[in-house]
Tab-separated table of C-alpha atoms in Angstrom:
chain	number	residue	atom	x	y	z
A	1	MET	CA	-54.119	44.091	-72.958
A	2	TYR	CA	-50.542	43.480	-73.752
A	3	ASP	CA	-49.753	43.206	-77.218
A	4	ASN	CA	-47.420	40.223	-77.388
A	5	VAL	CA	-48.520	37.123	-75.156
A	6	LEU	CA	-46.886	33.788	-74.694
A	7	LEU	CA	-49.534	31.072	-73.779
A	8	THR	CA	-48.186	27.763	-72.365
A	9	GLY	CA	-50.150	24.595	-72.137
A	10	ALA	CA	-52.008	25.618	-75.290
A	11	ALA	CA	-52.979	22.301	-76.163
A	12	GLY	CA	-54.726	21.390	-72.991
A	13	LYS	CA	-58.385	21.545	-72.084
A	14	LEU	CA	-57.948	25.055	-70.540
A	15	GLY	CA	-55.431	26.158	-72.952
A	16	SER	CA	-57.458	25.357	-75.995
A	17	VAL	CA	-60.231	27.608	-74.687
A	18	LEU	CA	-57.724	30.551	-74.014
A	19	ARG	CA	-56.386	30.355	-77.457
A	20	ARG	CA	-59.534	31.077	-78.901
A	21	HIS	CA	-60.391	33.717	-76.466
A	22	LEU	CA	-56.790	35.390	-76.454
A	23	ALA	CA	-55.985	35.388	-80.116
A	24	PRO	CA	-58.485	38.131	-81.364
A	25	ARG	CA	-57.798	40.176	-78.264
A	26	VAL	CA	-53.735	40.588	-78.506
A	27	LYS	CA	-51.431	41.532	-81.502
A	28	ARG	CA	-49.336	38.499	-81.384
A	29	LEU	CA	-50.135	35.105	-79.502
A	30	ARG	CA	-47.452	32.693	-79.341
A	31	SER	CA	-48.911	29.248	-78.155
A	32	THR	CA	-46.888	26.509	-76.860
A	33	ASP	CA	-47.304	23.016	-75.624
A	34	ILE	CA	-45.430	19.580	-76.066
A	35	ALA	CA	-48.462	18.056	-77.593
A	36	ALA	CA	-49.804	18.869	-81.128
A	37	MET	CA	-52.241	22.029	-81.419
A	38	ALA	CA	-54.971	22.972	-83.721
A	39	ALA	CA	-54.378	25.210	-86.636
A	40	PRO	CA	-53.123	28.686	-85.743
A	41	ALA	CA	-55.093	31.870	-85.741
A	42	ALA	CA	-53.690	34.580	-88.293
A	43	ASN	CA	-51.914	36.291	-85.525
A	44	GLU	CA	-50.632	33.184	-83.694
A	45	GLU	CA	-47.514	31.375	-83.693
A	46	LEU	CA	-47.268	27.669	-82.698
A	47	VAL	CA	-44.272	26.313	-80.956
A	48	THR	CA	-43.653	22.750	-79.866
A	49	ALA	CA	-41.753	22.690	-76.526
A	50	ASP	CA	-41.120	20.836	-73.431
A	51	LEU	CA	-41.208	23.086	-70.499
A	52	GLY	CA	-38.911	20.851	-68.447
A	53	ASP	CA	-36.316	21.564	-71.151
A	54	THR	CA	-34.779	24.815	-69.467
A	55	SER	CA	-32.752	25.487	-72.378
A	56	LEU	CA	-35.892	26.613	-74.491
A	57	ALA	CA	-37.167	29.152	-71.840
A	58	ALA	CA	-35.309	32.119	-73.530
A	59	GLY	CA	-36.526	31.441	-76.935
A	60	LEU	CA	-40.043	31.006	-75.649
A	61	VAL	CA	-40.254	34.262	-73.929
A	62	LYS	CA	-38.451	36.465	-76.478
A	63	GLY	CA	-40.154	39.458	-77.785
A	64	MET	CA	-43.106	38.774	-75.290
A	65	ASP	CA	-44.849	41.203	-73.148
A	66	ALA	CA	-46.619	38.912	-70.866
A	67	ILE	CA	-47.104	35.117	-70.200
A	68	VAL	CA	-50.239	33.078	-69.665
A	69	HIS	CA	-48.678	29.954	-68.064
A	70	PHE	CA	-51.159	27.119	-68.026
A	71	GLY	CA	-48.393	24.543	-68.950
A	72	GLY	CA	-46.895	21.809	-66.985
A	73	ILE	CA	-47.926	18.545	-65.190
A	74	SER	CA	-51.557	19.007	-64.252
A	75	SER	CA	-52.310	15.987	-62.181
A	76	GLU	CA	-50.716	14.144	-59.165
A	77	ALA	CA	-47.564	12.326	-60.143
A	78	ASP	CA	-44.063	11.367	-58.477
A	79	PHE	CA	-42.112	14.224	-57.267
A	80	ASP	CA	-39.211	13.882	-59.810
A	81	THR	CA	-41.763	14.409	-62.697
A	82	VAL	CA	-43.654	17.138	-61.152
A	83	CYS	CA	-40.383	18.838	-60.246
A	84	ARG	CA	-38.791	18.527	-63.587
A	85	VAL	CA	-41.555	20.756	-65.224
A	86	ASN	CA	-43.619	22.550	-62.392
A	87	ILE	CA	-40.604	23.640	-60.311
A	88	ILE	CA	-37.255	23.720	-62.133
A	89	GLY	CA	-39.116	24.395	-65.586
A	90	PHE	CA	-41.198	27.094	-64.096
A	91	ARG	CA	-38.263	28.843	-62.425
A	92	ALA	CA	-36.488	28.909	-65.783
A	93	LEU	CA	-39.385	30.405	-67.331
A	94	TYR	CA	-39.621	33.011	-65.054
A	95	GLU	CA	-35.663	34.104	-64.927
A	96	ALA	CA	-36.006	34.021	-68.701
A	97	ALA	CA	-39.057	36.454	-68.436
A	98	ARG	CA	-36.687	38.810	-66.141
A	99	LEU	CA	-33.833	38.665	-68.616
A	100	ALA	CA	-36.432	39.465	-71.434
A	101	GLY	CA	-38.228	42.348	-69.814
A	102	VAL	CA	-41.617	40.441	-69.552
A	103	LYS	CA	-43.723	42.650	-67.598
A	104	ARG	CA	-46.862	40.414	-66.613
A	105	VAL	CA	-47.448	36.657	-65.791
A	106	VAL	CA	-50.878	35.083	-65.236
A	107	TYR	CA	-50.198	31.795	-63.631
A	108	SER	CA	-52.590	28.792	-63.154
A	109	SER	CA	-52.345	27.829	-59.649
A	110	SER	CA	-54.653	25.367	-58.070
A	111	VAL	CA	-57.065	24.460	-55.213
A	112	HIS	CA	-54.369	21.875	-54.597
A	113	ALA	CA	-51.946	24.610	-52.969
A	114	ILE	CA	-54.524	24.571	-50.065
A	115	GLY	CA	-56.443	21.146	-50.452
A	116	PHE	CA	-56.147	20.088	-46.813
A	117	TYR	CA	-58.376	22.755	-45.659
A	118	GLU	CA	-61.523	21.210	-44.587
A	119	GLN	CA	-64.644	22.269	-46.649
A	120	THR	CA	-66.216	24.001	-43.720
A	121	THR	CA	-63.340	26.185	-43.285
A	122	VAL	CA	-63.609	29.666	-45.286
A	123	ILE	CA	-60.092	30.935	-46.248
A	124	ASP	CA	-58.635	33.972	-48.089
A	125	SER	CA	-55.409	34.319	-49.887
A	126	ARG	CA	-53.277	35.111	-46.800
A	127	ASP	CA	-54.074	31.982	-45.007
A	128	PRO	CA	-51.306	29.537	-45.136
A	129	THR	CA	-50.707	27.173	-47.922
A	130	ARG	CA	-51.828	23.443	-47.265
A	131	PRO	CA	-50.844	21.355	-50.375
A	132	ASP	CA	-52.461	17.929	-50.810
A	133	GLY	CA	-49.756	16.149	-52.633
A	134	ASN	CA	-46.620	16.682	-54.984
A	135	TYR	CA	-48.689	18.716	-57.419
A	136	GLY	CA	-50.034	20.995	-54.770
A	137	VAL	CA	-46.395	21.529	-53.475
A	138	SER	CA	-45.446	22.566	-57.078
A	139	LYS	CA	-48.123	24.982	-57.029
A	140	VAL	CA	-47.221	26.560	-53.755
A	141	PHE	CA	-43.572	26.902	-55.172
A	142	GLY	CA	-45.000	28.558	-58.382
A	143	GLU	CA	-46.754	31.174	-55.905
A	144	SER	CA	-43.618	31.663	-54.110
A	145	ILE	CA	-41.448	32.253	-57.303
A	146	ALA	CA	-44.203	34.690	-58.377
A	147	GLN	CA	-43.898	36.603	-55.181
A	148	LEU	CA	-40.128	36.735	-55.196
A	149	TYR	CA	-39.898	38.068	-58.691
A	150	TRP	CA	-42.551	40.812	-57.857
A	151	ASP	CA	-40.639	41.653	-54.721
A	152	LYS	CA	-37.247	41.489	-56.272
A	153	TYR	CA	-37.694	42.184	-59.925
A	154	GLY	CA	-40.837	43.805	-60.394
A	155	ILE	CA	-42.628	41.219	-62.434
A	156	GLU	CA	-46.233	41.280	-61.722
A	157	THR	CA	-48.299	38.160	-61.400
A	158	VAL	CA	-51.934	37.046	-60.989
A	159	SER	CA	-51.800	33.586	-59.470
A	160	ILE	CA	-55.380	31.928	-60.112
A	161	ARG	CA	-56.094	29.041	-57.663
A	162	ILE	CA	-58.226	27.204	-60.073
A	163	GLY	CA	-61.210	25.187	-58.356
A	164	SER	CA	-62.564	22.732	-60.903
A	165	SER	CA	-62.672	24.257	-64.322
A	166	GLU	CA	-64.936	22.160	-66.347
A	167	ALA	CA	-67.489	22.745	-69.114
A	168	GLU	CA	-70.087	21.986	-66.328
A	169	PRO	CA	-70.106	20.786	-62.713
A	170	SER	CA	-70.759	16.987	-62.252
A	171	ASN	CA	-70.528	16.351	-58.431
A	172	ARG	CA	-71.212	17.889	-55.077
A	173	ARG	CA	-67.775	19.236	-54.630
A	174	HIS	CA	-68.181	21.211	-57.684
A	175	LEU	CA	-71.112	22.967	-56.496
A	176	LEU	CA	-68.383	25.038	-54.332
A	177	THR	CA	-65.465	24.816	-56.647
A	178	TRP	CA	-66.867	25.000	-60.364
A	179	LEU	CA	-65.086	27.642	-62.515
A	180	SER	CA	-66.766	27.942	-66.060
A	181	PHE	CA	-64.824	28.378	-69.079
A	182	ASP	CA	-66.058	31.846	-69.650
A	183	ASP	CA	-65.581	33.128	-66.155
A	184	MET	CA	-61.721	31.414	-66.365
A	185	CYS	CA	-61.344	33.423	-69.432
A	186	GLN	CA	-62.464	36.725	-67.630
A	187	ILE	CA	-59.796	36.208	-64.849
A	188	VAL	CA	-57.203	35.792	-67.365
A	189	GLU	CA	-58.227	38.932	-69.195
A	190	ARG	CA	-58.663	40.824	-66.156
A	191	GLY	CA	-55.184	39.622	-65.078
A	192	LEU	CA	-53.686	41.032	-68.346
A	193	SER	CA	-55.533	44.328	-68.415
A	194	VAL	CA	-55.753	45.729	-64.880
A	195	PRO	CA	-52.887	48.433	-64.652
A	196	ARG	CA	-51.290	47.330	-61.267
A	197	VAL	CA	-51.678	43.915	-59.821
A	198	GLY	CA	-48.326	43.354	-57.793
A	199	HIS	CA	-48.666	39.629	-57.031
A	200	THR	CA	-52.350	38.735	-56.639
A	201	ILE	CA	-53.760	35.400	-55.648
A	202	ILE	CA	-57.240	34.910	-56.619
A	203	PHE	CA	-59.488	31.887	-56.024
A	204	GLY	CA	-60.659	30.823	-59.318
A	205	ALA	CA	-64.598	29.922	-58.945
A	206	SER	CA	-67.649	30.961	-60.512
A	207	ARG	CA	-70.511	32.828	-58.790
A	208	ASN	CA	-71.514	29.668	-56.737
A	209	ASP	CA	-73.930	30.232	-53.893
A	210	ALA	CA	-71.782	27.827	-51.610
A	211	THR	CA	-68.208	28.722	-51.213
A	212	PHE	CA	-65.080	28.183	-48.935
A	213	TRP	CA	-63.200	30.962	-50.508
A	214	ASP	CA	-62.867	34.572	-49.738
A	215	ASN	CA	-61.551	36.714	-52.496
A	216	ARG	CA	-61.368	40.097	-50.714
A	217	TYR	CA	-57.666	40.612	-51.367
A	218	ALA	CA	-58.255	40.362	-55.213
A	219	ARG	CA	-61.123	42.707	-55.519
A	220	HIS	CA	-59.033	45.239	-57.475
A	221	LEU	CA	-58.922	42.721	-60.355
A	222	GLY	CA	-62.666	43.685	-61.010
A	223	TYR	CA	-63.481	39.934	-61.480
A	224	GLN	CA	-67.392	39.525	-61.773
A	225	PRO	CA	-68.390	35.908	-62.483
A	226	LYS	CA	-71.366	35.343	-64.763
A	227	ASP	CA	-71.946	31.683	-64.267
A	228	SER	CA	-73.120	29.554	-61.251
A	229	ALA	CA	-72.913	25.690	-60.400
A	230	ASP	CA	-76.297	26.530	-58.646
A	231	ALA	CA	-77.977	25.870	-62.011
A	232	TYR	CA	-76.917	22.174	-61.956
A	233	ARG	CA	-77.551	21.652	-58.192
A	234	ASN	CA	-80.863	19.621	-58.537
A	235	ALA	CA	-79.258	17.043	-60.960
A	236	ILE	CA	-76.109	16.883	-59.043
A	237	VAL	CA	-77.855	16.151	-55.724
A	238	ALA	CA	-80.329	13.704	-57.379
A	239	ALA	CA	-77.402	11.712	-58.695
A	240	ASP	CA	-75.842	11.569	-55.409
A	241	PRO	CA	-78.514	11.673	-52.855
A	242	LYS	CA	-76.709	10.515	-49.580
A	243	PRO	CA	-73.038	11.179	-49.958
A	244	ASP	CA	-70.511	9.511	-47.525
A	245	ARG	CA	-69.633	12.661	-45.454
A	246	ASP	CA	-66.501	10.609	-44.089
A	247	ASP	CA	-65.116	10.408	-47.543
A	248	VAL	CA	-62.046	12.888	-47.977
A	249	VAL	CA	-63.516	13.887	-51.253
A	250	MET	CA	-66.545	15.340	-49.231
A	251	ARG	CA	-64.371	16.502	-46.324
A	252	TYR	CA	-61.370	18.447	-47.810
A	253	GLN	CA	-61.130	21.225	-50.402
A	254	GLY	CA	-58.633	19.261	-52.526
A	255	GLY	CA	-61.146	16.436	-52.906
A	256	ILE	CA	-59.667	13.185	-54.283
A	257	PHE	CA	-56.075	14.573	-54.515
A	258	VAL	CA	-56.053	14.406	-50.691
A	259	LYS	CA	-56.530	10.399	-50.781
């Protein structure tokens, strides 16, 4: 694990989980968000910051070895709003990281980078992106910036195309896309500890029996999911016994974002 880690989006649902997971595993954790955060751990710094304010990027990454980037706009919105934070702000963070000598980034990409693939299609990370909205476009941009900064400047990145990371799955689509919090933390930890990753794209899902993702090109990360949505299958199917197969939520990998 890297000694000094910046965590963005630290007040969010997933960021809050990662704060608790990362603090005991690194020397110094710098957690940042635009929203208020719970009290810090002994080795944790809290920094309130708007990732859309590009003037703050250099200060956020100063003294850091690695970045776990879970910040930004996390849902569909108008393009200008998404662009300010997820595109312009994200690019500024990478450029600041380059100037500061940051070695590794773990980036929360999304299923919405490939959301217009149908659920009957199995894809891997080398298939073309098919974003399902402005948010998905911003995640494709993020993966492209990660690739550029690896090829041109040698900053390594693990881009996690997160499916549905919830406390537990709650609908039929989640039977294919669910990523438990523990499994999410495992991917992040592997992303910070595997010696060589280049730019690796991994689909973030737990050990679900049904899947439309092939992680063959991320095997070197050594990710071994422990949880499975199948433990919830009977309850989910009972709650929705006759799904509308023509509904885009049931048809496309991006679910409701395709609407």
